[in-house]
Coordinates of C-alpha atoms in Angstrom, one line a residue:
M246 CA 13.9 10.5 16.5
L247 CA 12.3 7.1 16.4
L248 CA 14.0 6.2 19.8
L249 CA 12.9 9.6 21.2
A250 CA 9.3 9.0 20.2
F251 CA 9.3 5.5 21.7
C252 CA 10.8 6.8 25.0
L253 CA 8.4 9.7 25.3
A254 CA 5.5 7.4 24.8
L255 CA 6.9 5.0 27.4
I256 CA 7.5 7.7 30.0
L257 CA 4.1 9.4 29.4
S258 CA 2.3 6.1 29.7
L259 CA 4.0 5.3 33.0
L260 CA 2.9 8.7 34.4
I261 CA -0.6 8.6 33.0
T262 CA -1.7 5.1 33.9
P263 CA -2.0 5.7 37.7
L264 CA -4.3 8.7 36.9
V265 CA -6.4 6.5 34.5
I266 CA -6.7 3.9 37.2
R267 CA -8.3 6.5 39.5
F268 CA -10.5 7.7 36.6
S269 CA -11.7 4.2 35.8
L270 CA -12.9 3.6 39.4
M271 CA -14.5 7.1 39.5
V272 CA -16.6 6.5 36.4
G273 CA -17.5 2.9 37.3
A274 CA -15.3 1.3 34.6
A275 CA -14.6 -1.9 36.6
D276 CA -14.4 -5.6 35.7
K277 CA -16.2 -7.9 38.1
P278 CA -15.2 -11.5 38.5
N279 CA -17.4 -14.3 37.0
S280 CA -17.2 -17.9 35.9
R281 CA -15.3 -17.0 32.7
K282 CA -12.8 -14.6 34.4
V283 CA -9.5 -15.6 36.1
H284 CA -9.3 -12.7 38.5
A285 CA -11.0 -12.8 41.9
K286 CA -11.6 -9.1 42.6
V287 CA -13.0 -6.0 41.0
M288 CA -10.5 -4.4 38.7
P289 CA -10.4 -0.9 37.1
S290 CA -10.9 -1.8 33.4
A291 CA -10.4 1.3 31.3
G292 CA -6.6 1.3 31.5
G293 CA -6.4 1.3 27.7
L294 CA -7.2 5.0 27.9
A295 CA -3.6 5.5 29.1
I296 CA -2.3 3.8 26.0
F297 CA -4.5 6.0 23.8
I298 CA -3.7 9.3 25.5
S299 CA 0.0 8.6 25.5
F300 CA -0.1 7.7 21.8
V301 CA -2.1 10.8 20.8
A302 CA 0.1 13.2 22.9
V303 CA 3.4 11.9 21.5
Y304 CA 2.0 11.7 18.0
L305 CA 1.1 15.4 18.2
I306 CA 4.5 16.3 19.7
M307 CA 6.3 14.4 16.9
T308 CA 4.1 15.4 14.0
P309 CA 6.2 18.6 13.0
Y310 CA 9.3 16.4 12.7
F311 CA 7.6 13.7 10.5
P312 CA 5.4 15.3 7.8
F313 CA 3.7 12.6 5.9
E314 CA 1.4 14.1 3.3
E315 CA 0.8 10.8 1.5
Y316 CA -1.3 9.5 4.4
N317 CA -4.6 10.9 5.6
Q318 CA -3.5 11.0 9.2
V319 CA -6.7 12.8 10.4
A320 CA -8.8 9.9 9.2
I321 CA -6.7 7.4 11.0
L322 CA -6.9 9.4 14.2
A323 CA -10.6 10.0 13.8
G324 CA -11.2 6.2 13.4
A325 CA -9.1 5.7 16.6
F326 CA -11.2 8.2 18.5
V327 CA -14.4 6.4 17.5
I328 CA -13.1 3.0 18.4
V329 CA -11.9 4.2 21.8
L330 CA -15.2 6.0 22.5
F331 CA -17.1 2.8 22.0
G332 CA -14.6 0.8 24.0
L333 CA -14.8 3.3 26.9
M334 CA -18.6 3.2 26.9
D335 CA -18.5 -0.6 27.0
D336 CA -16.1 -0.5 29.9
I337 CA -18.4 1.8 31.8
H338 CA -21.8 0.4 30.8
E339 CA -21.5 -3.1 29.1
M340 CA -22.9 -2.8 25.6
K341 CA -24.4 -5.5 23.4
A342 CA -22.0 -7.1 20.9
R343 CA -24.0 -5.7 18.1
T344 CA -23.5 -2.1 19.3
K345 CA -19.8 -2.6 19.7
L346 CA -19.7 -4.0 16.2
I347 CA -21.4 -0.9 14.9
G348 CA -18.6 1.2 16.4
Q349 CA -15.9 -1.0 14.9
I350 CA -17.5 -0.8 11.4
A351 CA -17.9 3.0 11.8
A352 CA -14.1 3.3 12.5
A353 CA -13.3 1.1 9.6
L354 CA -15.5 3.1 7.2
I355 CA -13.7 6.3 8.3
V356 CA -10.4 4.8 7.4
V357 CA -11.7 3.4 4.1
Y358 CA -13.8 6.2 2.8
W359 CA -12.1 9.3 4.4
G360 CA -8.6 7.8 4.6
G361 CA -8.7 6.1 1.2
I362 CA -7.1 3.0 2.7
Q363 CA -8.1 -0.3 1.0
V364 CA -6.7 -3.4 -0.6
E365 CA -7.7 -3.3 -4.2
Y366 CA -5.7 -6.2 -5.7
I367 CA -2.8 -8.6 -5.1
N368 CA -0.1 -9.8 -7.4
L369 CA -0.2 -13.6 -7.5
P370 CA 3.1 -15.5 -6.7
F371 CA 3.3 -17.2 -10.1
G372 CA 2.3 -14.2 -12.2
G373 CA -0.9 -12.4 -12.8
Q374 CA -3.1 -10.2 -10.7
L375 CA -6.2 -10.8 -8.6
D376 CA -8.4 -7.7 -8.6
F377 CA -10.9 -7.5 -5.8
G378 CA -13.1 -4.9 -7.6
V379 CA -16.2 -4.1 -5.7
L380 CA -15.1 -6.5 -2.9
S381 CA -12.0 -4.3 -2.0
I382 CA -14.0 -2.2 0.4
P383 CA -15.7 -5.0 2.3
I384 CA -12.5 -7.0 2.4
T385 CA -10.7 -4.1 4.0
I386 CA -13.5 -3.5 6.5
I387 CA -13.6 -7.2 7.4
W388 CA -9.8 -7.1 8.0
I389 CA -10.0 -4.1 10.3
V390 CA -13.0 -5.4 12.2
G391 CA -11.6 -8.9 12.3
I392 CA -8.1 -8.0 13.7
T393 CA -9.7 -5.5 16.1
N394 CA -11.7 -8.4 17.6
T395 CA -8.8 -10.9 17.7
I396 CA -6.9 -8.6 20.0
N397 CA -10.0 -8.2 22.1
L398 CA -10.5 -12.0 22.4
I399 CA -7.0 -12.7 23.7
D400 CA -7.3 -10.1 26.5
G401 CA -8.0 -12.8 29.1
L402 CA -4.9 -12.8 31.4
D403 CA -2.9 -10.0 33.1
G404 CA -0.5 -8.5 30.5
L405 CA -1.4 -10.9 27.7
A406 CA -3.0 -8.6 25.1
A407 CA -0.5 -5.8 25.8
G408 CA 2.5 -8.0 25.4
V409 CA 1.3 -9.8 22.3
S410 CA 0.3 -6.5 20.7
S411 CA 3.7 -5.1 21.6
F412 CA 5.5 -8.0 19.8
A413 CA 3.2 -7.5 16.7
L414 CA 3.8 -3.7 16.7
L415 CA 7.6 -4.2 17.0
A416 CA 7.5 -6.6 14.0
I417 CA 5.4 -4.2 12.0
S418 CA 7.8 -1.4 12.8
G419 CA 10.8 -3.5 11.8
M420 CA 9.2 -4.5 8.5
A421 CA 8.3 -0.8 7.9
L422 CA 11.9 0.3 8.5
I423 CA 13.1 -2.3 6.0
M424 CA 10.6 -1.0 3.5
D425 CA 11.6 2.6 4.3
D426 CA 8.1 3.5 5.5
M427 CA 8.9 5.9 8.3
F428 CA 5.3 6.8 9.0
V429 CA 4.3 3.2 9.9
A430 CA 7.5 2.7 11.8
I431 CA 7.1 5.7 14.0
I432 CA 3.4 5.2 14.7
A433 CA 4.0 1.5 15.6
L434 CA 6.9 2.5 17.9
I435 CA 4.8 5.2 19.7
V436 CA 2.0 2.7 20.3
T437 CA 4.6 0.1 21.5
G438 CA 6.1 2.6 24.0
S439 CA 2.6 3.5 25.2
T440 CA 1.6 -0.1 25.6
L441 CA 4.8 -1.1 27.4
G442 CA 4.4 1.7 29.9
F443 CA 0.9 0.5 30.6
L444 CA 2.2 -3.1 30.8
K445 CA 4.1 -2.2 34.0
F446 CA 0.7 -1.9 35.8
N447 CA -1.0 -4.6 33.8
F448 CA 1.5 -7.5 34.1
F449 CA 0.7 -10.2 36.7
P450 CA -0.5 -9.4 39.3
A451 CA -2.3 -6.6 37.4
K452 CA -3.4 -3.3 39.0
V453 CA -5.5 -2.4 36.0
F454 CA -7.0 -4.0 32.9
M455 CA -6.9 -2.3 29.5
G456 CA -10.6 -3.2 28.9
D457 CA -12.2 -2.8 25.5
T458 CA -10.9 0.8 25.5
G459 CA -7.3 -0.6 25.1
A460 CA -8.0 -3.9 23.3
L461 CA -10.2 -2.3 20.6
F462 CA -7.7 0.5 20.0
L463 CA -4.7 -1.8 19.8
G464 CA -6.6 -4.1 17.4
Y465 CA -7.7 -1.1 15.3
I466 CA -4.2 0.5 15.0
I467 CA -2.5 -2.8 14.3
S468 CA -5.0 -3.6 11.6
V469 CA -4.6 -0.2 9.9
L470 CA -0.8 -0.2 10.2
S471 CA -0.5 -3.6 8.7
L472 CA -2.6 -2.4 5.7
L473 CA -0.3 0.7 5.3
G474 CA 2.9 -1.2 6.0
F475 CA 2.3 -3.9 3.4
K476 CA 0.5 -1.9 0.7
N477 CA 2.7 -3.2 -2.2
V478 CA -0.1 -5.9 -2.4
T479 CA 2.0 -8.9 -3.4
F480 CA 1.1 -12.4 -2.2
I481 CA 4.0 -12.3 0.3
S482 CA 3.0 -8.8 1.7
L483 CA -0.6 -10.1 2.2
V484 CA 0.6 -13.1 4.2
V485 CA 3.2 -11.2 6.3
P486 CA 0.8 -9.4 8.7
I487 CA -1.2 -12.7 9.1
I488 CA 2.0 -14.4 10.3
I489 CA 2.9 -11.4 12.6
L490 CA -0.6 -11.7 14.1
G491 CA -0.4 -15.5 14.3
V492 CA -1.3 -15.8 18.0
P493 CA -4.6 -13.7 18.0
I494 CA -5.6 -14.9 14.5
S495 CA -5.1 -18.6 15.2
D496 CA -6.7 -18.4 18.6
T497 CA -9.8 -16.7 17.0
F498 CA -9.8 -19.1 14.0
F499 CA -9.8 -22.2 16.2
A500 CA -12.3 -20.7 18.6
I501 CA -14.7 -20.5 15.6
I502 CA -13.8 -24.1 14.7
R503 CA -14.4 -25.2 18.3
R504 CA -17.8 -23.7 18.4
I505 CA -18.8 -25.2 15.1
V506 CA -17.6 -28.6 16.2
N507 CA -19.5 -28.3 19.5
K508 CA -22.6 -26.9 17.7
Q509 CA -22.5 -23.6 19.6
P510 CA -23.1 -20.1 18.3
I511 CA -19.9 -18.6 16.9
A512 CA -20.2 -15.5 19.1
A513 CA -20.8 -17.6 22.3
P514 CA -18.2 -17.0 25.0
D515 CA -16.3 -19.9 26.4
K516 CA -13.3 -20.7 28.6
S517 CA -11.3 -22.7 26.0
H518 CA -9.0 -20.0 24.4
L519 CA -5.3 -20.5 24.2
H520 CA -4.5 -19.1 27.6
H521 CA -7.3 -21.2 29.2
C522 CA -5.9 -24.4 27.7
L523 CA -2.4 -23.7 28.9
L524 CA -3.7 -23.0 32.4
R525 CA -5.7 -26.2 32.3
I526 CA -2.7 -28.3 31.5
G527 CA -0.7 -27.0 34.4
F528 CA 1.1 -23.8 33.6
T529 CA 0.8 -20.9 36.1
H530 CA -0.7 -17.6 35.2
K531 CA 2.7 -15.9 34.7
Q532 CA 4.2 -19.0 32.8
T533 CA 1.2 -19.0 30.5
V534 CA 1.6 -15.3 29.6
L535 CA 5.4 -15.7 29.1
L536 CA 4.9 -18.8 26.9
I537 CA 2.4 -16.9 24.7
Y538 CA 4.9 -14.0 24.6
A539 CA 7.5 -16.4 23.3
I540 CA 5.1 -17.8 20.7
A541 CA 4.2 -14.2 19.6
A542 CA 7.9 -13.4 19.2
S543 CA 8.4 -16.5 17.2
F544 CA 5.7 -15.5 14.8
G545 CA 7.3 -12.1 14.4
L546 CA 10.7 -13.8 13.6
A547 CA 8.9 -16.2 11.2
A548 CA 7.5 -13.2 9.3
F549 CA 11.0 -11.8 8.8
I550 CA 12.3 -15.2 7.6
F551 CA 9.2 -15.5 5.3
T552 CA 10.0 -12.2 3.5
M553 CA 13.5 -13.4 2.7
S554 CA 12.3 -16.7 1.1
T555 CA 11.8 -17.4 -2.6
V556 CA 8.3 -18.1 -3.8
W557 CA 8.6 -21.9 -3.5
G558 CA 10.4 -21.4 -0.2
A559 CA 7.6 -19.2 1.1
M560 CA 5.1 -21.9 0.1
L561 CA 7.0 -24.6 1.9
F562 CA 7.4 -22.3 4.9
I563 CA 3.6 -21.7 5.1
A564 CA 3.0 -25.4 4.9
V565 CA 5.4 -26.2 7.7
L566 CA 4.0 -23.3 9.8
I567 CA 0.4 -24.5 9.4
L568 CA 1.5 -28.1 10.3
A569 CA 3.2 -26.9 13.4
I570 CA 0.2 -24.8 14.5
E571 CA -2.1 -27.8 13.9
L572 CA 0.0 -30.1 16.0
F573 CA 0.3 -27.5 18.8
V574 CA -3.5 -26.9 18.8
E575 CA -4.3 -30.6 19.0
S576 CA -1.7 -31.3 21.7
I577 CA -3.2 -28.6 24.1
G578 CA -6.9 -29.3 23.2
L579 CA -7.6 -25.9 21.8
V580 CA -10.6 -27.2 19.7
G581 CA -11.5 -30.0 22.1
H582 CA -10.0 -33.0 23.9
D583 CA -11.3 -35.3 21.2
Y584 CA -10.1 -33.2 18.3
R585 CA -6.8 -34.8 17.3
P586 CA -7.0 -35.9 13.7
L587 CA -3.3 -35.3 12.9
L588 CA -2.0 -36.8 16.1
K589 CA -4.3 -39.9 15.7
F590 CA -3.1 -40.3 12.1
I591 CA 0.5 -40.2 13.2
A592 CA -0.2 -42.6 16.0
S593 CA -2.0 -45.0 13.7
K594 CA 0.9 -44.9 11.2
S595 CA 3.5 -45.5 13.9
V596 CA 1.5 -48.6 15.1
K597 CA 1.3 -50.0 11.5
D598 CA 5.0 -49.5 11.0
R599 CA 5.9 -51.5 14.1
P600 CA 7.3 -55.0 13.3

């Protein structure tokens, strides 16, 4: 049944996307080129609607075969409708960031208050428990809104956000199957199928962009599924979704660092994200996307390895992973050309060690 759900979503998305392309142009949802964009012509930009429609259709078809009373599925769908509505409105008539944030918070509130989904505590690795108390609701909302925006921020090249999201969803689905959580597994696979069908039209050279309609929906559903799929709230289960989403989270984190270092507003747009840096050092458009796919897949694999580690092994694994990310960030200039503290330290040590 899992494979059937995936295939149905894939086929439906392939059939719907051309219709959505026409709809996008008809309603004026088009992305015009500017100094920050890498495309040179007007592109239909509400393609994410095909992902959402395919997901909802297949979900409704499969619901009778997968009754999951323990989840408030209506609340999750309602939050998705809200996030897609705001994304579509932004694709048609560009909204202020504050307005989009209101829509994201509204979707998160639906999931938290109506759906009853929140992280209340975590079991610490060396014993004991950390209760979030009154902070559990804001922490959950920040997670949903934060992940929603990280997916939106990496949507800068043809096929990039769709591919990275697909790898994250496959990893979440795999983890859910290991934990025997069929609801999360099937939802993740349906969204993956819908996204891959859309990717056929979105990969370089793209015929359509997913726009905020797709990026916000994918970010929202990934954030919610990661909360559901790792709800046993141990330290390891808290870290696993962070590793799975390593590409968008690290890109967003270092974008914030970059803007602080350069004394720019945190929300200020720039042309120094991961894909921009790789393009700048000589990779082609397609090579950049495929390289980031490989990195996203590596993070997914790392998450599986992490779950099989002992507590001390997990700590060591995290330390090595952070070190590798920092070296990579410095080598491509993700924060800035002059930001190379670790590389400079290594260089200085190697000079001192010379006879």
